[in-house]
């Protein structure tokens, strides 16, 4: 039925010219918003949908956005934090008439094709980059290309970046633990990245501002979403001659691994040893007791990434290239107990 409905049919039904129908359906600025809405409503009721290929030829756009998402842990979209960010990105993009397609990160059948080549092959109008090795030459090539790009949680020169406010988030987390009486605070951080560096610097700076001395053995490198490493690091910390009273983790999954080690040692989280995560994933916030964590605003992160990317496509000359930070919020939970 959709293929049988033409612009002439719509113009006859609306009592306007075919040119006016075309302007309304292509969101041209030289007719009123009221006329546009009337024509679009009638066209929708008639079952008219523009052919995507024809629209692309007419506008020189594909109305398709690429998503580059490469998770070294191979968790894919079961990665709660990025799954929620990308879901918000997808909903915002679709509301603006865009589809999204994941860029082939495995190279199956296309071993020689880079990310940039893939993006050009697919004709993407723009690309969002999240959860990759940002130092990969293939990623850097894509960044240097002529396709509009927005990154999530990493900053490149002359590219828009949407960032969770990791510095403030860590400051808020340490401040909350301090307010609960903790002075011996350890940190199991993630593998090196700009996010890790921001959080680690903020951890040391906030502790210093409170006059807290952080022994070298209190800071260990684990890995994001790695429960086994978090388990081992927690055992190591709790076997110290002067163990910490509170342990911070790089994310909520890692914190769950730490809690496992605490239980294995016959201790109780929030009672004998306090624990805090970072992300605010639903499963952690519904544990018993709920995990104390820094809840990141994934809805805003995804929405802003889509809005800025589309703005960059629509208005490249007037879209400001900047780093946009999004604040998170402390979720008190029940795993950071009050002492002193």
CSV table of C-alpha atoms in Angstrom, one decimal:
chain,number,residue,atom,x,y,z
A,1,UNK,CA,0.0,0.0,0.0
A,2,UNK,CA,2.8,2.4,0.9
A,3,UNK,CA,4.3,2.2,-2.6
A,4,UNK,CA,1.0,3.2,-4.3
A,5,UNK,CA,0.6,6.4,-2.4
A,6,UNK,CA,2.3,9.3,-4.3
A,7,UNK,CA,2.8,12.9,-3.5
A,8,UNK,CA,0.1,13.8,-6.0
A,9,UNK,CA,-2.4,11.7,-4.0
A,10,UNK,CA,-1.4,13.6,-0.9
A,11,UNK,CA,-1.6,17.0,-2.7
A,12,UNK,CA,-5.1,16.1,-3.9
A,13,UNK,CA,-6.2,15.1,-0.4
A,14,UNK,CA,-4.7,18.2,1.2
A,15,UNK,CA,-5.8,20.6,-1.5
A,16,UNK,CA,-2.3,21.9,-2.0
A,17,UNK,CA,0.4,21.7,-4.7
A,18,UNK,CA,2.8,18.8,-5.1
A,19,UNK,CA,5.6,21.3,-4.4
A,20,UNK,CA,4.0,22.2,-1.1
A,21,UNK,CA,3.7,18.5,-0.1
A,22,UNK,CA,7.4,18.0,-1.0
A,23,UNK,CA,8.4,21.0,1.1
A,24,UNK,CA,6.4,19.7,4.1
A,25,UNK,CA,7.7,16.2,3.9
A,26,UNK,CA,11.3,17.4,3.6
A,27,UNK,CA,10.9,19.9,6.4
A,28,UNK,CA,11.6,23.0,4.3
A,29,UNK,CA,11.5,26.3,6.0
A,30,UNK,CA,9.5,28.3,3.5
A,31,UNK,CA,6.0,27.0,4.6
A,32,UNK,CA,4.3,27.3,7.9
A,33,UNK,CA,4.7,24.7,10.7
A,34,UNK,CA,0.9,24.4,10.8
A,35,UNK,CA,0.8,23.5,7.1
A,36,UNK,CA,3.7,21.0,7.5
A,37,UNK,CA,1.9,19.2,10.4
A,38,UNK,CA,-1.4,19.1,8.5
A,39,UNK,CA,0.2,17.6,5.4
A,40,UNK,CA,2.3,15.1,7.4
A,41,UNK,CA,-0.7,14.0,9.4
A,42,UNK,CA,-2.8,13.4,6.3
A,43,UNK,CA,0.2,11.6,4.6
A,44,UNK,CA,0.6,9.3,7.6
A,45,UNK,CA,-3.1,8.5,7.7
A,46,UNK,CA,-2.9,7.6,4.0
A,47,UNK,CA,0.0,5.2,4.7
A,48,UNK,CA,2.7,7.2,2.9
A,49,UNK,CA,6.3,6.7,3.9
A,50,UNK,CA,9.1,8.1,1.8
A,51,UNK,CA,11.4,5.6,0.1
A,52,UNK,CA,14.8,5.7,2.0
A,53,UNK,CA,16.9,5.3,-1.1
A,54,UNK,CA,15.1,8.1,-2.9
A,55,UNK,CA,15.4,10.3,0.1
A,56,UNK,CA,19.1,9.6,0.3
A,57,UNK,CA,19.6,10.5,-3.4
A,58,UNK,CA,17.6,13.7,-3.0
A,59,UNK,CA,19.3,14.9,0.1
A,60,UNK,CA,22.8,13.4,-0.4
A,61,UNK,CA,22.4,11.7,3.0
A,62,UNK,CA,21.8,8.2,4.2
A,63,UNK,CA,20.1,9.1,7.4
A,64,UNK,CA,22.1,6.4,9.0
A,65,UNK,CA,24.5,6.8,11.9
A,66,UNK,CA,27.4,4.5,12.6
A,67,UNK,CA,28.2,3.2,16.1
A,68,UNK,CA,31.7,2.0,16.8
A,69,UNK,CA,31.6,-0.1,20.0
A,70,UNK,CA,34.4,-2.6,20.7
A,71,UNK,CA,34.4,-4.1,24.1
A,72,UNK,CA,37.7,-5.9,24.9
A,73,UNK,CA,35.8,-8.0,27.5
A,74,UNK,CA,33.6,-9.2,24.7
A,75,UNK,CA,30.5,-8.5,26.9
A,76,UNK,CA,28.8,-6.7,23.9
A,77,UNK,CA,25.6,-5.0,24.8
A,78,UNK,CA,25.3,-6.9,28.0
A,79,UNK,CA,27.7,-4.1,29.2
A,80,UNK,CA,25.1,-2.3,31.3
A,81,UNK,CA,26.6,1.1,31.3
A,82,UNK,CA,27.2,1.4,27.5
A,83,UNK,CA,24.0,-0.6,26.7
A,84,UNK,CA,21.9,2.2,28.5
A,85,UNK,CA,24.0,5.0,26.9
A,86,UNK,CA,23.5,3.5,23.4
A,87,UNK,CA,19.9,2.8,23.9
A,88,UNK,CA,19.3,6.5,24.7
A,89,UNK,CA,21.4,7.4,21.7
A,90,UNK,CA,19.3,5.1,19.5
A,91,UNK,CA,16.0,6.4,20.7
A,92,UNK,CA,17.1,10.0,20.2
A,93,UNK,CA,18.5,9.4,16.7
A,94,UNK,CA,15.4,7.5,15.6
A,95,UNK,CA,13.2,10.3,16.8
A,96,UNK,CA,15.1,12.6,14.5
A,97,UNK,CA,14.6,10.2,11.5
A,98,UNK,CA,18.0,8.4,11.7
A,99,UNK,CA,18.7,4.7,11.7
A,100,UNK,CA,21.8,3.3,13.5
A,101,UNK,CA,24.2,0.6,12.3
A,102,UNK,CA,27.1,-0.9,14.2
A,103,UNK,CA,30.4,-0.7,12.4
A,104,UNK,CA,32.0,-4.1,11.7
A,105,UNK,CA,34.6,-4.4,14.4
A,106,UNK,CA,35.7,-8.0,13.7
A,107,UNK,CA,36.5,-7.6,10.0
A,108,UNK,CA,34.7,-10.8,9.0
A,109,UNK,CA,35.1,-11.1,5.3
A,110,UNK,CA,36.5,-7.6,5.2
A,111,UNK,CA,39.9,-8.1,6.8
A,112,UNK,CA,41.5,-5.2,5.0
A,113,UNK,CA,38.7,-2.7,5.6
A,114,UNK,CA,39.4,-0.1,8.3
A,115,UNK,CA,36.7,1.6,10.4
A,116,UNK,CA,36.9,4.7,8.2
A,117,UNK,CA,36.5,2.6,5.0
A,118,UNK,CA,33.6,0.8,6.5
A,119,UNK,CA,31.9,4.1,7.5
A,120,UNK,CA,32.4,5.4,3.9
A,121,UNK,CA,31.2,2.1,2.4
A,122,UNK,CA,28.0,2.3,4.4
A,123,UNK,CA,27.6,6.0,3.7
A,124,UNK,CA,27.2,7.0,7.3
A,125,UNK,CA,26.3,10.6,7.9
A,126,UNK,CA,28.1,10.5,11.2
A,127,UNK,CA,29.7,8.1,13.7
A,128,UNK,CA,29.5,7.8,17.5
A,129,UNK,CA,32.5,6.1,19.1
A,130,UNK,CA,32.2,4.4,22.5
A,131,UNK,CA,34.1,1.8,24.5
A,132,UNK,CA,37.0,1.2,22.2
A,133,UNK,CA,40.8,1.4,22.4
A,134,UNK,CA,40.9,5.0,21.5
A,135,UNK,CA,44.7,4.7,20.8
A,136,UNK,CA,44.1,2.1,18.0
A,137,UNK,CA,45.4,3.5,14.7
A,138,UNK,CA,42.2,2.5,13.0
A,139,UNK,CA,40.2,4.6,15.5
A,140,UNK,CA,42.6,7.5,15.1
A,141,UNK,CA,42.2,7.2,11.3
A,142,UNK,CA,38.4,7.5,11.7
A,143,UNK,CA,38.8,10.5,14.0
A,144,UNK,CA,41.1,12.2,11.4
A,145,UNK,CA,38.6,11.5,8.5
A,146,UNK,CA,36.0,13.8,7.1
A,147,UNK,CA,33.0,12.1,8.6
A,148,UNK,CA,31.3,13.9,11.6
A,149,UNK,CA,32.3,12.1,14.8
A,150,UNK,CA,31.3,12.3,18.5
A,151,UNK,CA,33.1,10.4,21.1
A,152,UNK,CA,31.8,9.1,24.5
A,153,UNK,CA,34.1,9.2,27.5
A,154,UNK,CA,37.3,10.2,25.6
A,155,UNK,CA,38.6,13.5,24.4
A,156,UNK,CA,40.2,14.1,21.0
A,157,UNK,CA,41.4,17.5,19.7
A,158,UNK,CA,38.8,19.2,17.4
A,159,UNK,CA,36.1,16.6,18.1
A,160,UNK,CA,33.0,16.8,20.3
A,161,UNK,CA,33.2,14.6,23.4
A,162,UNK,CA,30.4,13.6,25.7
A,163,UNK,CA,31.8,12.8,29.1
A,164,UNK,CA,30.5,11.6,32.4
A,165,UNK,CA,32.0,14.0,35.0
A,166,UNK,CA,34.5,11.5,36.3
A,167,UNK,CA,36.4,14.0,38.4
A,168,UNK,CA,33.3,15.3,40.2
A,169,UNK,CA,31.9,11.7,40.5
A,170,UNK,CA,35.0,10.4,42.3
A,171,UNK,CA,35.2,13.5,44.5
A,172,UNK,CA,31.5,13.0,45.5
A,173,UNK,CA,32.2,9.3,46.2
A,174,UNK,CA,35.2,9.9,48.4
A,175,UNK,CA,33.4,12.8,50.1
A,176,UNK,CA,30.5,10.5,51.0
A,177,UNK,CA,32.8,7.8,52.4
A,178,UNK,CA,34.6,10.5,54.4
A,179,UNK,CA,31.3,11.8,55.8
A,180,UNK,CA,30.6,8.2,57.0
A,181,UNK,CA,33.8,8.4,59.1
A,182,UNK,CA,36.2,6.5,56.8
A,183,UNK,CA,39.8,7.7,56.8
A,184,UNK,CA,41.5,4.5,55.4
A,185,UNK,CA,40.1,4.4,51.9
A,186,UNK,CA,41.6,2.1,49.2
A,187,UNK,CA,41.0,2.2,45.4
A,188,UNK,CA,41.0,-0.7,43.0
A,189,UNK,CA,41.0,1.2,39.7
A,190,UNK,CA,40.6,0.1,36.1
A,191,UNK,CA,43.1,-0.3,33.4
A,192,UNK,CA,44.8,2.8,32.0
A,193,UNK,CA,42.5,5.2,30.1
A,194,UNK,CA,41.6,8.9,30.2
A,195,UNK,CA,38.7,7.9,32.4
A,196,UNK,CA,40.9,6.0,34.8
A,197,UNK,CA,43.4,8.9,34.9
A,198,UNK,CA,40.7,11.4,35.7
A,199,UNK,CA,39.2,9.3,38.5
A,200,UNK,CA,42.6,8.4,40.0
A,201,UNK,CA,43.8,12.1,40.1
A,202,UNK,CA,40.5,13.1,41.6
A,203,UNK,CA,40.7,10.3,44.2
A,204,UNK,CA,44.2,11.5,45.4
A,205,UNK,CA,43.3,15.1,45.3
A,206,UNK,CA,40.1,14.7,47.3
A,207,UNK,CA,41.8,12.5,49.9
A,208,UNK,CA,44.6,15.1,50.2
A,209,UNK,CA,42.0,17.9,50.7
A,210,UNK,CA,40.6,15.9,53.7
A,211,UNK,CA,44.1,15.2,55.1
A,212,UNK,CA,43.9,11.5,54.3
A,213,UNK,CA,47.1,9.7,53.7
A,214,UNK,CA,46.8,7.1,51.0
A,215,UNK,CA,49.5,4.3,51.4
A,216,UNK,CA,50.9,3.0,48.1
A,217,UNK,CA,49.6,-0.4,48.9
A,218,UNK,CA,46.0,0.9,49.1
A,219,UNK,CA,45.9,1.7,45.3
A,220,UNK,CA,45.8,-1.4,43.0
A,221,UNK,CA,45.1,-1.8,39.4
A,222,UNK,CA,42.3,-4.2,38.6
A,223,UNK,CA,40.2,-3.9,35.4
A,224,UNK,CA,36.8,-2.7,34.4
A,225,UNK,CA,34.0,-5.3,34.7
A,226,UNK,CA,36.5,-7.9,35.9
A,227,UNK,CA,35.2,-9.6,39.0
A,228,UNK,CA,38.1,-12.1,39.3
A,229,UNK,CA,40.7,-9.3,39.5
A,230,UNK,CA,38.6,-7.3,41.9
A,231,UNK,CA,38.3,-10.5,44.1
A,232,UNK,CA,42.0,-11.0,44.1
A,233,UNK,CA,42.8,-7.3,44.8
A,234,UNK,CA,40.3,-7.3,47.7
A,235,UNK,CA,41.9,-10.3,49.3
A,236,UNK,CA,45.3,-8.6,49.0
A,237,UNK,CA,44.0,-5.4,50.6
A,238,UNK,CA,42.3,-7.1,53.5
A,239,UNK,CA,45.4,-9.2,54.3
A,240,UNK,CA,47.4,-6.1,54.9
A,241,UNK,CA,48.7,-5.4,58.4
A,242,UNK,CA,46.7,-2.2,58.4
A,243,UNK,CA,43.8,-2.9,56.0
A,244,UNK,CA,41.4,-0.2,54.7
A,245,UNK,CA,38.0,0.3,56.1
A,246,UNK,CA,36.5,1.2,52.7
A,247,UNK,CA,37.3,0.0,49.2
A,248,UNK,CA,36.3,1.8,46.0
A,249,UNK,CA,36.0,-0.1,42.7
A,250,UNK,CA,36.2,1.0,39.0
A,251,UNK,CA,32.6,-0.1,38.3
A,252,UNK,CA,29.7,-2.0,39.9
A,253,UNK,CA,30.6,-5.4,38.4
A,254,UNK,CA,34.1,-5.2,39.9
A,255,UNK,CA,32.5,-4.2,43.3
A,256,UNK,CA,30.4,-7.3,43.2
A,257,UNK,CA,33.6,-9.3,42.8
A,258,UNK,CA,35.1,-7.5,45.8
A,259,UNK,CA,32.0,-8.3,47.8
A,260,UNK,CA,32.5,-12.0,47.0
A,261,UNK,CA,36.0,-11.9,48.5
A,262,UNK,CA,34.7,-10.1,51.6
A,263,UNK,CA,32.1,-12.9,52.1
A,264,UNK,CA,34.7,-15.6,51.5
A,265,UNK,CA,36.8,-14.1,54.3
A,266,UNK,CA,33.9,-14.4,56.7
A,267,UNK,CA,33.2,-10.6,56.7
A,268,UNK,CA,30.1,-8.5,55.9
A,269,UNK,CA,30.1,-5.7,53.3
A,270,UNK,CA,28.9,-2.4,54.9
A,271,UNK,CA,29.6,-3.8,58.4
A,272,UNK,CA,33.1,-5.1,58.6
A,273,UNK,CA,34.4,-3.6,55.3
A,274,UNK,CA,32.7,-0.8,53.3
A,275,UNK,CA,32.5,-1.0,49.5
A,276,UNK,CA,31.5,1.4,46.8
A,277,UNK,CA,31.2,1.0,43.0
A,278,UNK,CA,30.8,3.4,40.0
A,279,UNK,CA,28.1,3.3,37.3
A,280,UNK,CA,24.8,2.6,39.1
A,281,UNK,CA,23.7,-0.5,37.2
A,282,UNK,CA,20.2,-1.8,38.1
A,283,UNK,CA,21.4,-5.2,39.5
A,284,UNK,CA,23.8,-3.6,41.9
A,285,UNK,CA,21.3,-1.1,43.1
A,286,UNK,CA,18.9,-3.9,43.9
A,287,UNK,CA,21.3,-6.2,45.8
A,288,UNK,CA,20.9,-6.7,49.5
A,289,UNK,CA,22.2,-4.5,50.8
A,290,UNK,CA,22.1,-2.2,47.7
A,291,UNK,CA,25.5,-1.2,46.5
A,292,UNK,CA,26.7,2.3,47.3
A,293,UNK,CA,27.7,3.7,44.0
A,294,UNK,CA,28.0,6.8,41.8
A,295,UNK,CA,25.0,6.6,39.4
A,296,UNK,CA,26.0,7.9,36.0
A,297,UNK,CA,23.3,9.6,33.9
A,298,UNK,CA,23.3,7.3,30.9
A,299,UNK,CA,20.1,8.8,29.5
A,300,UNK,CA,21.6,12.2,29.2
A,301,UNK,CA,24.9,10.9,27.9
A,302,UNK,CA,23.2,9.0,25.0
A,303,UNK,CA,20.8,11.8,24.2
A,304,UNK,CA,23.5,14.5,24.1
A,305,UNK,CA,25.7,12.3,21.9
A,306,UNK,CA,22.9,11.9,19.4
A,307,UNK,CA,21.9,15.5,19.5
A,308,UNK,CA,25.4,16.9,19.1
A,309,UNK,CA,26.2,14.4,16.2
A,310,UNK,CA,23.0,15.3,14.3
A,311,UNK,CA,23.7,19.0,14.9
A,312,UNK,CA,27.2,18.5,13.5
A,313,UNK,CA,25.7,16.9,10.4
A,314,UNK,CA,23.0,19.5,10.0
A,315,UNK,CA,24.9,22.6,10.9
A,316,UNK,CA,28.7,22.0,10.7
A,317,UNK,CA,29.6,25.7,10.7
A,318,UNK,CA,27.7,26.7,13.8
A,319,UNK,CA,28.0,23.6,16.0
A,320,UNK,CA,30.5,24.2,18.7
A,321,UNK,CA,33.3,21.6,19.1
A,322,UNK,CA,33.5,21.1,22.8
A,323,UNK,CA,33.7,18.7,25.7
A,324,UNK,CA,30.3,18.2,27.3
A,325,UNK,CA,30.3,16.8,30.8
A,326,UNK,CA,27.3,15.1,32.5
A,327,UNK,CA,27.1,14.9,36.3
A,328,UNK,CA,26.3,11.7,38.1
A,329,UNK,CA,24.7,11.3,41.5
A,330,UNK,CA,25.6,9.4,44.7
A,331,UNK,CA,23.3,6.4,45.4
A,332,UNK,CA,23.9,5.8,49.1
A,333,UNK,CA,22.9,2.2,49.1
A,334,UNK,CA,23.9,0.2,52.1
A,335,UNK,CA,27.5,-1.0,51.6
A,336,UNK,CA,29.3,2.0,53.0
A,337,UNK,CA,28.7,1.8,56.8
A,338,UNK,CA,29.2,4.6,59.3
A,339,UNK,CA,32.2,4.3,61.6
A,340,UNK,CA,33.8,6.4,64.3
